[in-house]
C-alpha cells in the first residue's frame, strides 16, 4: 500500500491515512491500529487520495484531495473522516497536490498540480493565491488567520486567512521541503530544508536553526512524555540518512529507525502522534504505514524488529532508539 499523506489530530482521530491504492482510512485511537479498519474512505470513492489535513480547533473537520481529472477532487468530512462530501464548487480544473485547513475550518488552501495555489472560503469557488505554483503549504493549528508556505528558498506567511502572503527571511537555505506547525501552540512551527531544520515561535517572522540532522526532508511534532513534545525528522545524522527523534527540540537526537528500511526517505510521509506519547508514524511507498512507540527521552540501544500486519493496518516498528 502506497501512502501519500498522514495526519494526527490532538483530541481527534489518531491517524488519518491518505493512500494511493485505497483512498484512505481513519484510525480513532492507538488501540485501533491493532485491527484492520471496517471501511476505507468513500463517497467520494477516488482511486487515490493524495493529501489530508484537519482543522486544529475542531478536529472533526477534515479535508482530503484526490488526483483524478473527471470530477471535483476536494472532499470534506464533519465527523473525523467517517463520512465525506465532495465540494463541487471546486470544479474539475484543479487536481492533485497538497491541502491545508485553517484552524477553524473555514478556509482551505490548496496547492494543486494543475491550477496553481487556490483558496476556498466557506465552501465557495476557488480563488487564485499569489504564491508560486507547487508551493509547500501548511496552516497554523490554533490561529485561524495564519497560513504558511514556501517555494525553493523563500518562506511566506499569511495573517489574513490566505488572502495575501508576505516573504519572511530564512537565511542560508536553497530548498525548503516541509512545514510542520505545532499541533497545539499558535505561532510555533518547524521547517525542513537542505540545511537542516529551523524553528519559529512567532508565526514565521523569524527563524532559528535547530541542531539537527542536515539535509532534512519531512519533519513533524508529536506528543512526548508528560507535557513535552518530540521533534521527528528524516535527515542525515550521526547514523546516516534515517528517522531521528528529539525530546528536547534538537539538543540531543536518537536514531528511531535502526536497521529497518523505509525506502526513499525523501518520498516518505511522517507524522508524530498528537495524542499518544512517543508514537510516530512513517508512510512508505508500497509497504503501508510503520509506527514506533519507543521512548525518545532516556532511551537505550536495542535491535529493531517489525511485526507484520493484516491488510490495511499499520506495522509496528519496535525498538529502543540510539541516543546521540
XYZ file of N, CA and C in Angstrom, residues 132-289:
474
model
N 3.821 30.983 -5.695
C 4.303 30.209 -6.837
C 3.610 28.855 -6.918
N 3.461 28.346 -8.115
C 2.867 27.021 -8.303
C 3.683 25.972 -7.558
N 2.980 24.959 -7.059
C 3.597 23.827 -6.347
C 4.268 24.236 -5.043
N 3.820 25.323 -4.435
C 4.372 25.738 -3.144
C 4.056 24.706 -2.065
N 4.977 24.554 -1.126
C 4.729 23.789 0.093
C 3.831 24.636 0.985
N 2.804 24.039 1.594
C 1.850 24.824 2.382
C 1.549 24.150 3.714
N 1.078 24.951 4.675
C 0.623 24.446 5.971
C -0.234 25.520 6.617
N -1.044 25.106 7.575
C -1.853 26.053 8.346
C -1.393 26.050 9.789
N -1.500 27.212 10.441
C -1.312 27.243 11.881
C -2.479 26.486 12.506
N -2.192 25.645 13.481
C -3.239 24.786 14.029
C -4.058 25.430 15.144
N -3.741 26.663 15.503
C -4.518 27.358 16.524
C -4.976 28.744 16.088
N -4.186 29.427 15.280
C -4.546 30.765 14.812
C -5.234 30.642 13.460
N -6.518 30.938 13.419
C -7.317 30.697 12.224
C -6.905 31.554 11.037
N -6.238 32.657 11.271
C -5.886 33.574 10.182
C -4.526 33.273 9.556
N -3.758 32.385 10.149
C -2.364 32.216 9.739
C -2.170 30.969 8.885
N -1.527 31.169 7.743
C -1.077 30.084 6.876
C 0.407 30.289 6.576
N 1.079 29.182 6.263
C 2.492 29.218 5.905
C 2.676 28.587 4.529
N 3.710 29.036 3.827
C 4.019 28.474 2.513
C 5.503 28.648 2.234
N 5.998 27.890 1.268
C 7.402 28.001 0.876
C 7.559 27.520 -0.550
N 8.529 28.101 -1.221
C 8.883 27.662 -2.562
C 10.374 27.884 -2.752
N 11.086 26.790 -2.966
C 12.549 26.828 -3.083
C 13.140 27.445 -1.818
N 13.769 28.633 -1.920
C 14.442 29.223 -0.766
C 13.603 30.266 -0.045
N 12.371 30.499 -0.493
C 11.564 31.599 0.040
C 10.438 31.069 0.921
N 10.307 31.642 2.114
C 9.229 31.301 3.038
C 8.202 32.429 3.029
N 6.926 32.052 3.103
C 5.833 33.021 3.048
C 4.910 32.839 4.251
N 4.320 33.949 4.703
C 3.365 33.922 5.810
C 2.136 34.741 5.430
N 0.960 34.212 5.764
C -0.285 34.963 5.636
C -0.906 35.121 7.012
N -1.324 36.329 7.331
C -2.009 36.587 8.600
C -3.444 37.048 8.387
N -3.928 36.880 7.152
C -5.297 37.292 6.835
C -6.081 36.172 6.146
N -5.847 34.949 6.590
C -6.616 33.830 6.060
C -6.317 33.491 4.619
N -5.047 33.628 4.215
C -4.581 33.273 2.864
C -5.028 34.263 1.798
N -5.468 35.452 2.210
C -5.800 36.481 1.222
C -4.533 37.049 0.599
N -3.520 37.292 1.437
C -2.227 37.781 0.962
C -1.107 37.059 1.699
N 0.051 36.992 1.058
C 1.239 36.383 1.659
C 2.419 37.341 1.544
N 3.253 37.377 2.580
C 4.472 38.172 2.559
C 5.674 37.265 2.778
N 6.807 37.653 2.216
C 8.026 36.872 2.372
C 8.608 37.060 3.770
N 9.210 35.983 4.284
C 9.857 36.019 5.584
C 11.270 35.469 5.429
N 12.276 36.105 6.022
C 13.664 35.688 5.781
C 14.003 34.345 6.414
N 14.691 33.517 5.647
C 15.223 32.246 6.128
C 16.584 32.082 5.462
N 17.646 32.408 6.189
C 18.975 32.546 5.597
C 19.646 31.201 5.351
N 20.548 31.198 4.375
C 21.435 30.069 4.081
C 20.682 28.793 3.721
N 19.565 28.951 3.036
C 18.740 27.821 2.618
C 18.450 27.961 1.127
N 18.494 26.845 0.409
C 18.145 26.876 -1.017
C 16.923 26.038 -1.342
N 16.495 25.180 -0.405
C 15.359 24.301 -0.688
C 14.577 24.038 0.590
N 13.421 24.675 0.739
C 12.519 24.411 1.866
C 11.585 23.283 1.452
N 11.564 22.209 2.229
C 10.891 20.984 1.798
C 9.588 20.674 2.519
N 9.492 21.031 3.786
C 8.304 20.637 4.553
C 8.097 21.636 5.682
N 6.838 21.872 6.024
C 6.470 22.775 7.114
C 5.595 22.011 8.095
N 5.964 22.028 9.374
C 5.183 21.351 10.413
C 4.792 22.358 11.481
N 3.506 22.693 11.552
C 3.010 23.573 12.606
C 2.804 22.761 13.881
N 3.109 23.371 15.018
C 2.898 22.694 16.298
C 1.410 22.379 16.452
N 1.069 21.165 16.897
C -0.348 20.781 16.963
C -1.200 21.613 17.915
N -0.588 22.197 18.964
C -1.394 22.879 19.974
C -0.923 24.286 20.317
N 0.187 24.729 19.771
C 0.747 26.035 20.121
C 0.714 26.972 18.927
N -0.027 28.046 19.032
C -0.114 29.015 17.941
C 1.242 29.654 17.688
N 1.579 29.823 16.421
C 2.789 30.534 16.052
C 4.061 29.734 16.068
N 4.018 28.493 16.534
C 5.237 27.673 16.573
C 5.238 26.702 15.400
N 6.348 26.660 14.685
C 6.460 25.779 13.527
C 7.906 25.403 13.288
N 8.066 24.316 12.520
C 9.379 23.822 12.124
C 9.384 23.628 10.618
N 10.509 23.960 9.988
C 10.642 23.737 8.553
C 11.895 22.909 8.298
N 11.783 21.958 7.391
C 12.939 21.150 6.995
C 13.489 21.689 5.689
N 14.819 21.713 5.587
C 15.486 22.294 4.431
C 16.731 21.490 4.083
N 17.372 21.885 2.993
C 18.639 21.269 2.623
C 19.730 21.566 3.648
N 19.523 22.566 4.494
C 20.500 22.942 5.520
C 20.087 22.500 6.919
N 19.085 21.653 7.035
C 18.627 21.187 8.332
C 17.256 21.732 8.690
N 16.951 21.735 9.988
C 15.637 22.149 10.483
C 15.744 23.519 11.145
N 14.722 24.350 10.923
C 14.645 25.668 11.544
C 13.336 25.774 12.326
N 13.384 26.540 13.425
C 12.221 26.701 14.301
C 11.814 28.167 14.374
N 10.519 28.394 14.386
C 9.977 29.730 14.612
C 8.935 29.652 15.716
N 8.941 30.645 16.587
C 7.925 30.723 17.643
C 7.083 31.987 17.511
N 7.242 32.694 16.387
C 6.487 33.931 16.172
C 5.794 33.925 14.810
N 5.215 32.795 14.469
C 4.438 32.648 13.225
C 5.266 32.919 11.978
N 6.530 32.518 12.016
C 7.357 32.619 10.825
C 7.986 33.970 10.577
N 7.900 34.891 11.528
C 8.566 36.189 11.347
C 10.076 36.030 11.418
N 10.540 35.191 12.349
C 11.964 34.910 12.491
C 12.161 33.412 12.686
N 13.359 32.941 12.344
C 13.694 31.528 12.476
C 15.047 31.372 13.153
N 15.197 30.266 13.872
C 16.480 29.896 14.462
C 16.800 28.468 14.047
N 18.058 28.185 13.698
C 18.413 26.819 13.316
C 18.342 25.873 14.503
N 17.881 24.662 14.249
C 17.857 23.607 15.248
C 19.080 22.729 15.029
N 19.770 22.386 16.103
C 20.900 21.465 15.990
C 20.348 20.104 15.609
N 20.355 19.819 14.314
C 19.589 18.677 13.825
C 20.317 17.971 12.700
N 19.810 16.807 12.305
C 20.325 16.173 11.088
C 20.263 17.142 9.912
N 21.293 17.116 9.085
C 21.335 18.011 7.931
C 20.576 17.396 6.772
N 20.409 18.186 5.715
C 19.707 17.726 4.516
C 18.392 17.055 4.899
N 17.563 17.793 5.637
C 16.343 17.235 6.214
C 15.209 17.206 5.201
N 14.375 16.197 5.308
C 13.203 16.068 4.444
C 11.950 16.302 5.293
N 11.120 15.313 5.512
C 9.916 15.542 6.307
C 10.273 15.836 7.761
N 9.451 16.668 8.404
C 9.610 16.996 9.815
C 8.232 17.002 10.457
N 8.161 16.634 11.748
C 6.873 16.593 12.431
C 7.069 16.788 13.924
N 6.018 17.259 14.591
C 5.994 17.415 16.039
C 4.958 16.454 16.597
N 5.340 15.674 17.621
C 4.428 14.713 18.230
C 4.502 14.765 19.740
N 3.483 14.258 20.382
C 3.409 14.278 21.841
C 4.556 13.483 22.447
N 5.174 14.055 23.484
C 6.244 13.388 24.206
C 5.805 13.008 25.608
N 6.764 12.741 26.466
C 6.456 12.391 27.847
C 5.922 13.603 28.605
N 4.960 13.372 29.495
C 4.405 14.454 30.290
C 3.782 15.530 29.424
N 4.198 16.767 29.668
C 3.698 17.894 28.881
C 4.605 18.219 27.706
N 5.626 17.394 27.484
C 6.600 17.680 26.445
C 6.148 17.250 25.060
N 6.906 17.716 24.083
C 6.667 17.364 22.682
C 7.968 16.910 22.053
N 7.858 15.937 21.163
C 9.015 15.415 20.435
C 9.086 16.023 19.041
N 10.297 16.136 18.549
C 10.542 16.563 17.176
C 11.066 15.366 16.395
N 10.475 15.103 15.230
C 10.877 13.984 14.378
C 11.314 14.519 13.021
N 12.345 13.893 12.444
C 12.832 14.370 11.154
C 13.512 13.241 10.393
N 13.315 13.218 9.088
C 14.132 12.415 8.191
C 15.321 13.279 7.773
N 16.536 12.793 8.017
C 17.695 13.586 7.640
C 18.978 12.808 7.796
N 20.080 13.454 7.472
C 21.399 12.837 7.552
C 22.032 13.200 8.889
N 22.119 12.196 9.779
C 22.668 12.400 11.110
C 23.841 11.486 11.389
N 24.127 11.271 12.661
C 25.296 10.500 13.066
C 25.251 9.061 12.583
N 24.061 8.492 12.414
C 23.925 7.109 11.965
C 23.536 7.010 10.503
N 23.690 8.096 9.751
C 23.352 8.077 8.335
C 22.015 8.740 8.065
N 21.473 8.485 6.887
C 20.198 9.073 6.472
C 19.072 8.231 7.043
N 18.396 8.759 8.079
C 17.438 7.962 8.843
C 16.353 8.846 9.449
N 15.461 8.165 10.205
C 14.480 8.843 11.031
C 15.084 9.087 12.405
N 15.105 10.352 12.820
C 15.635 10.724 14.127
C 14.547 11.406 14.951
N 14.673 11.274 16.275
C 13.749 11.929 17.177
C 14.488 12.683 18.256
N 13.892 13.782 18.720
C 14.471 14.582 19.794
C 13.383 14.957 20.782
N 13.675 14.779 22.068
C 12.729 15.155 23.116
C 13.029 16.537 23.678
N 14.079 17.184 23.159
C 14.474 18.497 23.664
C 14.698 19.485 22.522
N 13.910 19.323 21.466
C 13.931 20.221 20.306
C 15.326 20.409 19.731
N 16.070 19.299 19.674
C 17.314 19.301 18.933
C 18.584 19.302 19.746
N 18.511 19.427 21.067
C 19.734 19.376 21.871
C 20.370 17.992 21.785
N 19.551 16.952 21.796
C 20.023 15.578 21.604
C 19.072 14.861 20.660
N 19.611 13.859 19.955
C 18.833 13.117 18.969
C 19.023 11.625 19.166
N 17.995 10.852 18.805
C 18.085 9.395 18.837
C 17.716 8.841 17.465
N 18.347 7.736 17.113
C 18.039 7.024 15.874
C 16.840 6.129 16.135
N 15.705 6.448 15.552
C 14.492 5.656 15.740
C 14.344 4.546 14.712
N 15.168 4.551 13.702
C 14.982 3.642 12.573
C 15.763 2.348 12.698
N 16.956 2.409 13.257
C 17.782 1.214 13.333
C 18.098 0.661 11.961
N 17.953 -0.655 11.799
C 18.240 -1.308 10.523
C 17.016 -1.430 9.629
N 15.873 -0.941 10.093
C 14.649 -1.025 9.301
C 14.718 -0.097 8.091
N 14.276 -0.574 6.941
C 14.254 0.251 5.735
C 12.858 0.824 5.515
N 12.802 2.112 5.185
C 11.552 2.762 4.823
C 11.489 3.073 3.333
N 12.499 2.675 2.584
C 12.581 3.089 1.194
C 13.165 4.489 1.106
N 12.894 5.180 0.020
C 13.430 6.525 -0.184
C 12.804 7.498 0.810
N 13.612 8.059 1.699
C 13.080 8.932 2.738
C 12.564 10.251 2.191
N 13.078 10.688 1.048
C 12.602 11.957 0.510
C 11.183 11.864 -0.028
N 10.649 10.647 -0.141
C 9.274 10.481 -0.578
C 8.367 9.885 0.476
N 8.891 9.637 1.679
C 8.102 9.023 2.746
C 7.324 10.083 3.521
N 6.158 9.683 4.046
C 5.347 10.567 4.885
C 5.740 10.381 6.344
N 5.551 11.418 7.148
C 5.949 11.371 8.551
C 4.991 12.204 9.384
N 4.524 11.635 10.507
C 3.741 12.429 11.455
C 3.885 11.833 12.850
N 4.119 12.707 13.823
C 4.107 12.296 15.214
C 2.690 12.306 15.747
N 2.394 11.384 16.656
C 1.059 11.353 17.244
C 0.816 12.613 18.063
N -0.358 13.194 17.883
C -0.739 14.359 18.677
C -1.455 13.961 19.961
N -1.627 12.645 20.180
C -2.399 12.160 21.322
C -1.646 11.198 22.228
N -0.762 10.390 21.669
C -0.080 9.335 22.413
C 1.414 9.629 22.493
N 1.956 9.591 23.690
C 3.362 9.922 23.889
C 4.278 8.977 23.129
N 5.237 9.563 22.411
C 6.338 8.848 21.754
C 5.923 7.973 20.582
N 4.720 8.143 20.078
C 4.284 7.385 18.903
C 4.520 8.232 17.658
N 5.149 7.632 16.642
C 5.414 8.321 15.383
C 5.124 7.372 14.238
N 4.586 7.910 13.146
C 4.158 7.109 12.001
C 4.977 7.464 10.764
N 5.321 6.426 9.990
C 6.043 6.594 8.730
C 5.212 5.971 7.618
N 4.895 6.748 6.602
C 4.165 6.243 5.445
C 5.126 5.922 4.319
N 5.077 4.705 3.813
C 6.022 4.242 2.800
C 5.357 4.150 1.427
N 6.175 3.954 0.429
C 5.686 3.808 -0.942
C 5.585 2.329 -1.293
N 4.559 1.657 -0.731
C 4.327 0.265 -1.065
C 4.254 -0.681 0.112
N 4.684 -0.244 1.297
C 4.659 -1.116 2.475
C 3.707 -0.610 3.545
N 2.839 0.310 3.192
C 1.890 0.825 4.159
C 2.545 1.736 5.176
N 1.993 1.750 6.394
C 2.479 2.601 7.477
C 3.193 1.755 8.515
